[in-house]
Coordinates of C-alpha atoms in Angstrom, one line a residue:
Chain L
X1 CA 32.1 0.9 -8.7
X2 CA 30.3 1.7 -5.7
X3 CA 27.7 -0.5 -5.2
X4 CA 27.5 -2.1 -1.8
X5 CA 27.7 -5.9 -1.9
X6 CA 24.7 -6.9 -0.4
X7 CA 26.3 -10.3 1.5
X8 CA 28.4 -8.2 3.5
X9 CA 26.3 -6.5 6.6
X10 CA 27.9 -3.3 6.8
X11 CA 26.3 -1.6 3.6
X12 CA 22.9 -2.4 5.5
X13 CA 24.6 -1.3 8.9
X14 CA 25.6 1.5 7.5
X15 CA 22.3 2.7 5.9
X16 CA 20.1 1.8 9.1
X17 CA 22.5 4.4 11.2
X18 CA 22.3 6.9 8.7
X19 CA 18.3 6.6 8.3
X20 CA 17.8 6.6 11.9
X21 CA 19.9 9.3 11.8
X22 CA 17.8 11.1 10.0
X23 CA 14.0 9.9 11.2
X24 CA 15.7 11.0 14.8
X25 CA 15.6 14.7 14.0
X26 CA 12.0 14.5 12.1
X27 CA 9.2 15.3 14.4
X28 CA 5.2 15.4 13.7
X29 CA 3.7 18.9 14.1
X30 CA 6.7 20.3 15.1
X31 CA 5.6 23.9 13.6
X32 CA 2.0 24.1 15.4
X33 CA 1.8 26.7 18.0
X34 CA 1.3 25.1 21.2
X35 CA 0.7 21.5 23.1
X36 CA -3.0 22.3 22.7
X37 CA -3.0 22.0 19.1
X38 CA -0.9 18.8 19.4
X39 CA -3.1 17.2 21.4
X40 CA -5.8 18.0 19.0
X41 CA -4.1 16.7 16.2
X42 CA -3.1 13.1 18.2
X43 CA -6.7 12.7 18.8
X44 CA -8.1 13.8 15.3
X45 CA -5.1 11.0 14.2
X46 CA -7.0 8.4 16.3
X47 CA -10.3 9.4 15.7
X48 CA -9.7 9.4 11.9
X49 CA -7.9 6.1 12.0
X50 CA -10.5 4.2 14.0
X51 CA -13.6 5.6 12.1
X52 CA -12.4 7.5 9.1
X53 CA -12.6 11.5 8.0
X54 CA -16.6 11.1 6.7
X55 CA -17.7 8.6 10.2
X56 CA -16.5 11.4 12.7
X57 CA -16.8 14.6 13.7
X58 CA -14.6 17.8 15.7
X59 CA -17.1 17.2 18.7
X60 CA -16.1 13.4 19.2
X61 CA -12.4 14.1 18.5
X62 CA -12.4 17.0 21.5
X63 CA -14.0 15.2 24.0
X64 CA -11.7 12.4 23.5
X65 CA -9.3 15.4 25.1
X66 CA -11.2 16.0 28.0
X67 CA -11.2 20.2 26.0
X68 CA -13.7 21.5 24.9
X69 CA -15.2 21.8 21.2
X70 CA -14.8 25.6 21.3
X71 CA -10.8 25.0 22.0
X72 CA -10.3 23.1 19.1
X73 CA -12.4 25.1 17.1
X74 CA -9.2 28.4 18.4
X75 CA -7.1 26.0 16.5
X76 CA -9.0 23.9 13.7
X77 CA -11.7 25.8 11.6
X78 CA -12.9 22.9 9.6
X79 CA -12.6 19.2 10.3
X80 CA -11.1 19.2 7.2
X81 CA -8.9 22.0 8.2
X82 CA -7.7 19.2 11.2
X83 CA -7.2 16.4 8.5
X84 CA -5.5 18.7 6.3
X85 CA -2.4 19.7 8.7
X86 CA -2.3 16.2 9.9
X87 CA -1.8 15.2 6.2
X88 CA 0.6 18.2 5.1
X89 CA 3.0 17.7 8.3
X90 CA 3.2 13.3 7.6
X91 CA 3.7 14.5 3.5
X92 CA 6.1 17.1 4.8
X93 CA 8.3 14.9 6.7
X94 CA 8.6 12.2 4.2
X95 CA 9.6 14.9 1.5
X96 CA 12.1 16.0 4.3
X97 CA 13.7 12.5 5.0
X98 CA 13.1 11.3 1.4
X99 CA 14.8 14.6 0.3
X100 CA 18.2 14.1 3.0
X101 CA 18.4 10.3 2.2
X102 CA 18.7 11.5 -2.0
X103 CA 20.9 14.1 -1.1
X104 CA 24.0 11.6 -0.5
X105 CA 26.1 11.6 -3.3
X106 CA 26.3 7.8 -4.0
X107 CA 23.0 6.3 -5.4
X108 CA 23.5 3.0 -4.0
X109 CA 23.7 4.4 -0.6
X110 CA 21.2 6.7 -1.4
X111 CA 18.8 4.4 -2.2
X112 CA 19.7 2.1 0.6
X113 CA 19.3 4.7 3.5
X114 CA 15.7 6.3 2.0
X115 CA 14.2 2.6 2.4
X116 CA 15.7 1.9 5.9
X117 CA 14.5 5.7 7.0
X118 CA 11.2 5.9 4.9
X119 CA 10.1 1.8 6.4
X120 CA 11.2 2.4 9.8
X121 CA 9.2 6.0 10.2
X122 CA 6.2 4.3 8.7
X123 CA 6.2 1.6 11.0
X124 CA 7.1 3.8 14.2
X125 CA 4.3 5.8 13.1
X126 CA 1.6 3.6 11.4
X127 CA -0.9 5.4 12.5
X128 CA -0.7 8.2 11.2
X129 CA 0.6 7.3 8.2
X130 CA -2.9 5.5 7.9
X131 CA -4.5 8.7 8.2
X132 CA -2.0 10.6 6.0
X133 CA -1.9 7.8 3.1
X134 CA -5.6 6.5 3.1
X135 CA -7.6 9.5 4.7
X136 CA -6.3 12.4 2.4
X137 CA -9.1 12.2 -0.4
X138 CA -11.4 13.1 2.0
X139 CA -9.3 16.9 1.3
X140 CA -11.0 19.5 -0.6
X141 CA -9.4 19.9 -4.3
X142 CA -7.1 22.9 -3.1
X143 CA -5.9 21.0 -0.6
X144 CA -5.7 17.8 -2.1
X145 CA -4.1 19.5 -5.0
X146 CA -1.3 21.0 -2.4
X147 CA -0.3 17.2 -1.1
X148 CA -0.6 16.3 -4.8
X149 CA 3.0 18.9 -5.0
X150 CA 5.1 17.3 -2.5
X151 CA 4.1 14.1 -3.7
X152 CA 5.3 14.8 -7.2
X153 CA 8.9 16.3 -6.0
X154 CA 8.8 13.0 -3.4
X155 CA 8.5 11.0 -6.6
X156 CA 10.7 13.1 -8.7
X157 CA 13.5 12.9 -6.1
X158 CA 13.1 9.0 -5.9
X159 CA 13.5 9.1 -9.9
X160 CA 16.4 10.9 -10.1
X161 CA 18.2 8.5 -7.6
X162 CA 17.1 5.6 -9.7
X163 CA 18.6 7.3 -12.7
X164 CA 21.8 8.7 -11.6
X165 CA 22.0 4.8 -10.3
X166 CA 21.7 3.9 -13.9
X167 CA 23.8 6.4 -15.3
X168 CA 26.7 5.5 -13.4
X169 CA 26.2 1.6 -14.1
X170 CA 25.5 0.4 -10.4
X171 CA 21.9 0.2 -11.0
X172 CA 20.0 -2.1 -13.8
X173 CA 18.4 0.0 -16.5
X174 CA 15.2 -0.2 -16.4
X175 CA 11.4 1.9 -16.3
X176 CA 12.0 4.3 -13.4
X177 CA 9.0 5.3 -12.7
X178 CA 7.3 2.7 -11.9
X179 CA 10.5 1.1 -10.0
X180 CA 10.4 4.4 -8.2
X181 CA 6.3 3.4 -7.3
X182 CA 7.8 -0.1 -6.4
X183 CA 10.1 1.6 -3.5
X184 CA 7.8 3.6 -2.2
X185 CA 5.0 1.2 -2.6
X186 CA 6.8 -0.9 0.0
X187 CA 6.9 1.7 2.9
X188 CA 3.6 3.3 2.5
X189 CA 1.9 0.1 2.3
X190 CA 3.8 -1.0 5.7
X191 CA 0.7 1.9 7.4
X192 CA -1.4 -0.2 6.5
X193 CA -0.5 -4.0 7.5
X194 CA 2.1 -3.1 10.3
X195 CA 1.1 -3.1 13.9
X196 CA 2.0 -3.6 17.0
X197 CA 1.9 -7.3 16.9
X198 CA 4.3 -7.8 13.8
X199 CA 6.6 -10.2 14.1
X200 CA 9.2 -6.9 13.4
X201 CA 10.9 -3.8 15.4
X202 CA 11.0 -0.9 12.9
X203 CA 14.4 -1.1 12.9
X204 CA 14.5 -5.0 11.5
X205 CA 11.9 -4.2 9.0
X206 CA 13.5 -0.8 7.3
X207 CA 17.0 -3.3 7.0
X208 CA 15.4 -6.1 5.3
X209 CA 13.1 -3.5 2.9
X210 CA 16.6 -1.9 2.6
X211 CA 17.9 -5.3 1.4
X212 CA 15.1 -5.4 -0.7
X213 CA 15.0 -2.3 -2.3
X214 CA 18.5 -2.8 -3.4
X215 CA 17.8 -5.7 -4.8
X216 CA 14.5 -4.1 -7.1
X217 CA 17.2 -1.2 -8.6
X218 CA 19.1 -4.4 -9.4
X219 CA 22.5 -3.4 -7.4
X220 CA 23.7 -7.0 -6.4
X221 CA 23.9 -7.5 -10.2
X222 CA 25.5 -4.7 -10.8
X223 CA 27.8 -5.2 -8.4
Chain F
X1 CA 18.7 -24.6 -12.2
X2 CA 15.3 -23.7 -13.5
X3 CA 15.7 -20.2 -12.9
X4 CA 14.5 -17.8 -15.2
X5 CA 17.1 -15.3 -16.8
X6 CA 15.8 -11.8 -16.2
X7 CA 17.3 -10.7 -19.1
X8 CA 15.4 -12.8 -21.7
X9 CA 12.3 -11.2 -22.4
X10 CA 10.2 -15.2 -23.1
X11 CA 10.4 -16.1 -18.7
X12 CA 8.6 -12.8 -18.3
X13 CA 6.6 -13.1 -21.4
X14 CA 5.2 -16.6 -20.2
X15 CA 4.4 -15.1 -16.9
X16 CA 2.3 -12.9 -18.6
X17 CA 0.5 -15.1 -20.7
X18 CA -0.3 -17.3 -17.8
X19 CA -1.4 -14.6 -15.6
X20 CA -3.7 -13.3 -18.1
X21 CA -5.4 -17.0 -18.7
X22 CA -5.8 -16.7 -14.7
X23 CA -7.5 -13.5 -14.3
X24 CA -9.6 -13.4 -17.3
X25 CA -11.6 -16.7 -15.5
X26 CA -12.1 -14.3 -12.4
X27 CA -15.3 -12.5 -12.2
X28 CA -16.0 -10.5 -8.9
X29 CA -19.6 -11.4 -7.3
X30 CA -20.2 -13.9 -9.7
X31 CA -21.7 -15.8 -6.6
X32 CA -24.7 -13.3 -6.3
X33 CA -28.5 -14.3 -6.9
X34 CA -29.0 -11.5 -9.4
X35 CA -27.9 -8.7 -11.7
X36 CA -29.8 -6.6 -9.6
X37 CA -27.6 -7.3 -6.6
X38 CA -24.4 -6.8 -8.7
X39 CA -25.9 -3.3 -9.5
X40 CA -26.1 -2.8 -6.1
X41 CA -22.5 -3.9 -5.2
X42 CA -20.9 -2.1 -8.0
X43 CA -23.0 1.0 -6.8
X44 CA -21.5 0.5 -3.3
X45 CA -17.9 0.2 -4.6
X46 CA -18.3 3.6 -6.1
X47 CA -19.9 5.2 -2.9
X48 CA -17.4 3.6 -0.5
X49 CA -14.4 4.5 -3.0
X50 CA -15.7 8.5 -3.0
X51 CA -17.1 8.7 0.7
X52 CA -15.4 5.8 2.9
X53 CA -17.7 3.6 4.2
X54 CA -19.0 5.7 7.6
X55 CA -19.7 8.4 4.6
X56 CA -22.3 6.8 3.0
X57 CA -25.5 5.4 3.6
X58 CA -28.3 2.6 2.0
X59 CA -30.3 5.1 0.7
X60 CA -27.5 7.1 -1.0
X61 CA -26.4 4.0 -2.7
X62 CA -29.7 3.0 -3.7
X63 CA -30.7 6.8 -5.6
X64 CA -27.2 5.9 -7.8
X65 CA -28.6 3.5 -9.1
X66 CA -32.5 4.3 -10.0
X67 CA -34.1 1.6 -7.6
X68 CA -35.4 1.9 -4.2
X69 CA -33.9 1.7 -0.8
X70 CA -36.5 -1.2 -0.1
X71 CA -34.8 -3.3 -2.8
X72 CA -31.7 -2.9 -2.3
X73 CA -32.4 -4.3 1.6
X74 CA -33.9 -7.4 -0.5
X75 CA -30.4 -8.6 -0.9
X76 CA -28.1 -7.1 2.0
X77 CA -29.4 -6.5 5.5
X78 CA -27.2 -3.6 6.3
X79 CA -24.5 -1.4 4.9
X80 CA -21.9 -3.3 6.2
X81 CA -23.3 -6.3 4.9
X82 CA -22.9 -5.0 1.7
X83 CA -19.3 -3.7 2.7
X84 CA -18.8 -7.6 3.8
X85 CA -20.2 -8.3 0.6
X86 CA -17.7 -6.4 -1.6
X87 CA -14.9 -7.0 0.7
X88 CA -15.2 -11.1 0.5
X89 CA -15.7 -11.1 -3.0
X90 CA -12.2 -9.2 -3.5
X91 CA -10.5 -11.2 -1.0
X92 CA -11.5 -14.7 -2.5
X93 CA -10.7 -13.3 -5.8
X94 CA -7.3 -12.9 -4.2
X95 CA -7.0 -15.7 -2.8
X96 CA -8.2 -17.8 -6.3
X97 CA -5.6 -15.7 -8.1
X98 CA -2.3 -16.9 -5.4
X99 CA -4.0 -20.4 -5.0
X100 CA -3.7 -21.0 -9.1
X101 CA -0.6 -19.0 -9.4
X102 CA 1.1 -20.5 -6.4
X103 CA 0.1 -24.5 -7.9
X104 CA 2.7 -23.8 -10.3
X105 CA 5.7 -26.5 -9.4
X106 CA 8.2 -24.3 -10.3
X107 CA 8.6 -21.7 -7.1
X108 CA 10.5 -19.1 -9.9
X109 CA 8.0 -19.6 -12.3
X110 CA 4.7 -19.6 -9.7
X111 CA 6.7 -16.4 -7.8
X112 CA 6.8 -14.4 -11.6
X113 CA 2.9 -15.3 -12.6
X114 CA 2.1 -14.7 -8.9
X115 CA 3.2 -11.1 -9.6
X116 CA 2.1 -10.6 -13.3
X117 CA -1.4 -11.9 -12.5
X118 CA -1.9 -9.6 -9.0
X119 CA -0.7 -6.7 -10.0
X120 CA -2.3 -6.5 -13.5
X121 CA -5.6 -7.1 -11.6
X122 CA -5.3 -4.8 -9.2
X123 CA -4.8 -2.5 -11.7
X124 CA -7.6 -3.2 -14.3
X125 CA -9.6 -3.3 -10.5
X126 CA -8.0 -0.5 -9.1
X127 CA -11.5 1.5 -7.7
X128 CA -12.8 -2.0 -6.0
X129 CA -9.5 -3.1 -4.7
X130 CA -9.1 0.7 -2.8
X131 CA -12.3 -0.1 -1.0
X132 CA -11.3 -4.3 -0.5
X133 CA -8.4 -3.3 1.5
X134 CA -8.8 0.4 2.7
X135 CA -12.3 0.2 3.9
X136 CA -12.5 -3.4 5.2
X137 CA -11.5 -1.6 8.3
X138 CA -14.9 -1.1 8.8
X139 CA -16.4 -4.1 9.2
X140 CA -17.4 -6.3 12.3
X141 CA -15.1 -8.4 14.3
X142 CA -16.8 -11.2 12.7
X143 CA -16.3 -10.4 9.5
X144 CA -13.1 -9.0 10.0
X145 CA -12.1 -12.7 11.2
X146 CA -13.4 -14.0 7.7
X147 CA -11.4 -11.7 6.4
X148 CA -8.3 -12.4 8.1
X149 CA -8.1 -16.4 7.6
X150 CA -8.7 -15.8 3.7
X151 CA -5.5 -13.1 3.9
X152 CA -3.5 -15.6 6.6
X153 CA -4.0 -18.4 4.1
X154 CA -3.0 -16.1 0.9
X155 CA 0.3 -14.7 3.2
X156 CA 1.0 -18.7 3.9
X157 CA 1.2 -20.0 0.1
X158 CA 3.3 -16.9 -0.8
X159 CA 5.3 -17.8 2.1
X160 CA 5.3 -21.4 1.3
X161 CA 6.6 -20.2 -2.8
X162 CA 9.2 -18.6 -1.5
X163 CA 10.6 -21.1 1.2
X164 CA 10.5 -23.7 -1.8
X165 CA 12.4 -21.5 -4.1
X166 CA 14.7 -20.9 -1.1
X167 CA 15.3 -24.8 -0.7
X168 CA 15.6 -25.4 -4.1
X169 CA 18.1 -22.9 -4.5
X170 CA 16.2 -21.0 -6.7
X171 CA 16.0 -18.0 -4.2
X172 CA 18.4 -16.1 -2.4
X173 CA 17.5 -16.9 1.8
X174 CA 16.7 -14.5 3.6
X175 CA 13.1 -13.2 5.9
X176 CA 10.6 -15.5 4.4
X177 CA 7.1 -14.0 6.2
X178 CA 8.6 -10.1 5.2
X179 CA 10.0 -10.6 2.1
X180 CA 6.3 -12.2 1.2
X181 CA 4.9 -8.8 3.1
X182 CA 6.7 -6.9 0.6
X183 CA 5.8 -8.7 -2.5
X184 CA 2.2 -8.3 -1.9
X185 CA 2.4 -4.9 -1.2
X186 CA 3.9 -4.2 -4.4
X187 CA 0.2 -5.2 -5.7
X188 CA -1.8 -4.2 -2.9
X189 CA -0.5 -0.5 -3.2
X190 CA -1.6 -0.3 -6.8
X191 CA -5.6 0.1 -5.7
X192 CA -4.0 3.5 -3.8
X193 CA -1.7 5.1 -6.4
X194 CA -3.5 3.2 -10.0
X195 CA -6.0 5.2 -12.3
X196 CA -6.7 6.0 -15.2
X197 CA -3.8 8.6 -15.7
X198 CA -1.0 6.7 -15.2
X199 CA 1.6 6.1 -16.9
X200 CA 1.6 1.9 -17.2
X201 CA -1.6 -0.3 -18.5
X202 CA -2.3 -3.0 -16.4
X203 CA -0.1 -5.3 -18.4
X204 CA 2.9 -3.1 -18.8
X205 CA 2.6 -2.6 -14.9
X206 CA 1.9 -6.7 -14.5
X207 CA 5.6 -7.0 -16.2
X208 CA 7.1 -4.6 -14.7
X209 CA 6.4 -6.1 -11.5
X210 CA 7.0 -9.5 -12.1
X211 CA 10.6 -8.4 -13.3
X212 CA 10.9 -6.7 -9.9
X213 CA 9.5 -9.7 -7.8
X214 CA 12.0 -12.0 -9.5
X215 CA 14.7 -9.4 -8.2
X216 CA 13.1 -9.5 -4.5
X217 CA 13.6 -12.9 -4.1
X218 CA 16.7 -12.7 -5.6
X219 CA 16.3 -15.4 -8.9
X220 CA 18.5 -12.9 -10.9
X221 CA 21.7 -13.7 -8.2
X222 CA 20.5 -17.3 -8.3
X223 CA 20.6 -17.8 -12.1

């Protein structure tokens, strides 16, 4: 059996390089078309986190640039266009580290480096995540219906981890879906209490949530 | 050892039954003068859920629910007074629900109602809850302060469960104030992901998350 023994550091040592590993390569926005877009998107980030999608509008968010309104608009077409690719890029890139963590053979490890890498982005970028998590129902149904996609394969990938974990005996059986909520529960809710005065780096809170998450699939006891 | 065994169903049973005596004596808003100011309250819940709270506005709260603007200012002075309203109600029912639970000598026992009892209401509240926690944001520094002292003193007794259990034995050691982040974001997170089409009542979910509490804190290892 496989299963890590959770006393010994190195199974968590070993996940946290792996998951920063992989958060390392993941960037925000990488695919927009230039640093004026970026900037855009940074501010429409802030803007949306301070005051929310419905209390702001594309003129406050550009002059927070120093561009003008007529810039963004080369860019944006809709505010909702703004919040849309800030949302699809933060879904994107958890489906992209959530998909590389549950791609390593071994569950156990599998499930150990997605909660180090998934925690640890969320908390480097809590801000955004705030906008991605909490702002997105402010999308039109197309849209929201889009996000709604790479949230189910996010959650289907989680599953199938959890099962193959149970399959092969290292996990406890159990309901997966809603231990598969559980997991992720834990690092999208870190966007909304983490900040810059909490009492942990990234990296100390995406080992201890990977300590944790082991512990929910029940792979101490397995072990 | 008074730990329970996770694998007989009458420790997570009992936590059920006593969770469900606590939250059935809960009642959000029961402090208000009037039904006609609970109208009002619910009416902003719904507005604030659908439109955040720089969305919406008195008047469009008022029209929902067939009396005037000028009655609704009868009871709260401002839109965020009635935000501060909602959000204080939810965060003493909170608090109410962790004090009671939390009383329980037994740290295994408090830790497993704890979780029944939080996340089944969160569930059953899961439209008020989204705007107690995502919308709160919103609010003055003042009331933002009220805020925080009711959440610091919820974070502390969870805290102070789990250090007992940890003393006792009970527990597995480990990041007291973190592993007490991540147990109430288990609950927290329902109000974002919870409706009406999932998958779990409130009392399947309540279970299912006591089960995976007692596995956080590590009772399973300890029994």
């Amino acid at each position: 059996m496989s299963a890590p023994n959770l006393k010994s550091r190195p199974a968590v040592d070993r996940a946290a390089e792996l998951g920063t590993k992989i958060i390392e390569r993941r960037e925000l926005w990488a695919e927009l078309p230039s640093d004026r877009a970026r900037t855009f998107t940074r501010a429409g980030v802030d803007a949306f986190a301070e005051r929310g999608f419905h209390g702001t509008n594309l003129r406050r968010i550009a002059d927070g640039t120093g561009l003008s309104t007529a810039a963004l608009y080369v860019h944006f077409a809709s505010k909702e266009d703004l919040l849309f690719e800030i949302c699809r890029s933060g879904f994107e890139v958890t489906e992209e580290i959530v998909g590389e963590a549950t791609a390593i053979a071994d569950p156990a490890e599998a499930l150990m480096v997605l909660m180090y890498a998934f925690t640890a982005w969320q908390a480097q970028h809590h801000t955004t995540a705030r906008v991605v998590y909490y702002e997105s129902e402010a999308l039109t149904p197309e849209h929201g219906a889009e996000l709604l996609k790479i949230r189910s394969r996010v959650e289907h990938r989680v599953r199938e981890t959890i099962q193959s974990g149970i399959d092969q005996g290292t996990f406890m059986p159990g309901a997966v879906g809603g231990t598969g909520a559980a997991l992720l529960s834990l690092g999208v809710d870190v966007a909304r209490w983490y900040g810059p005065h909490a009492p942990y780096t990234p990296d100390q809170l995406g080992r201890l949530y990977c300590t944790l998450g082991a512990r929910i699939v029940g792979i101490a006891d397995a072990a």
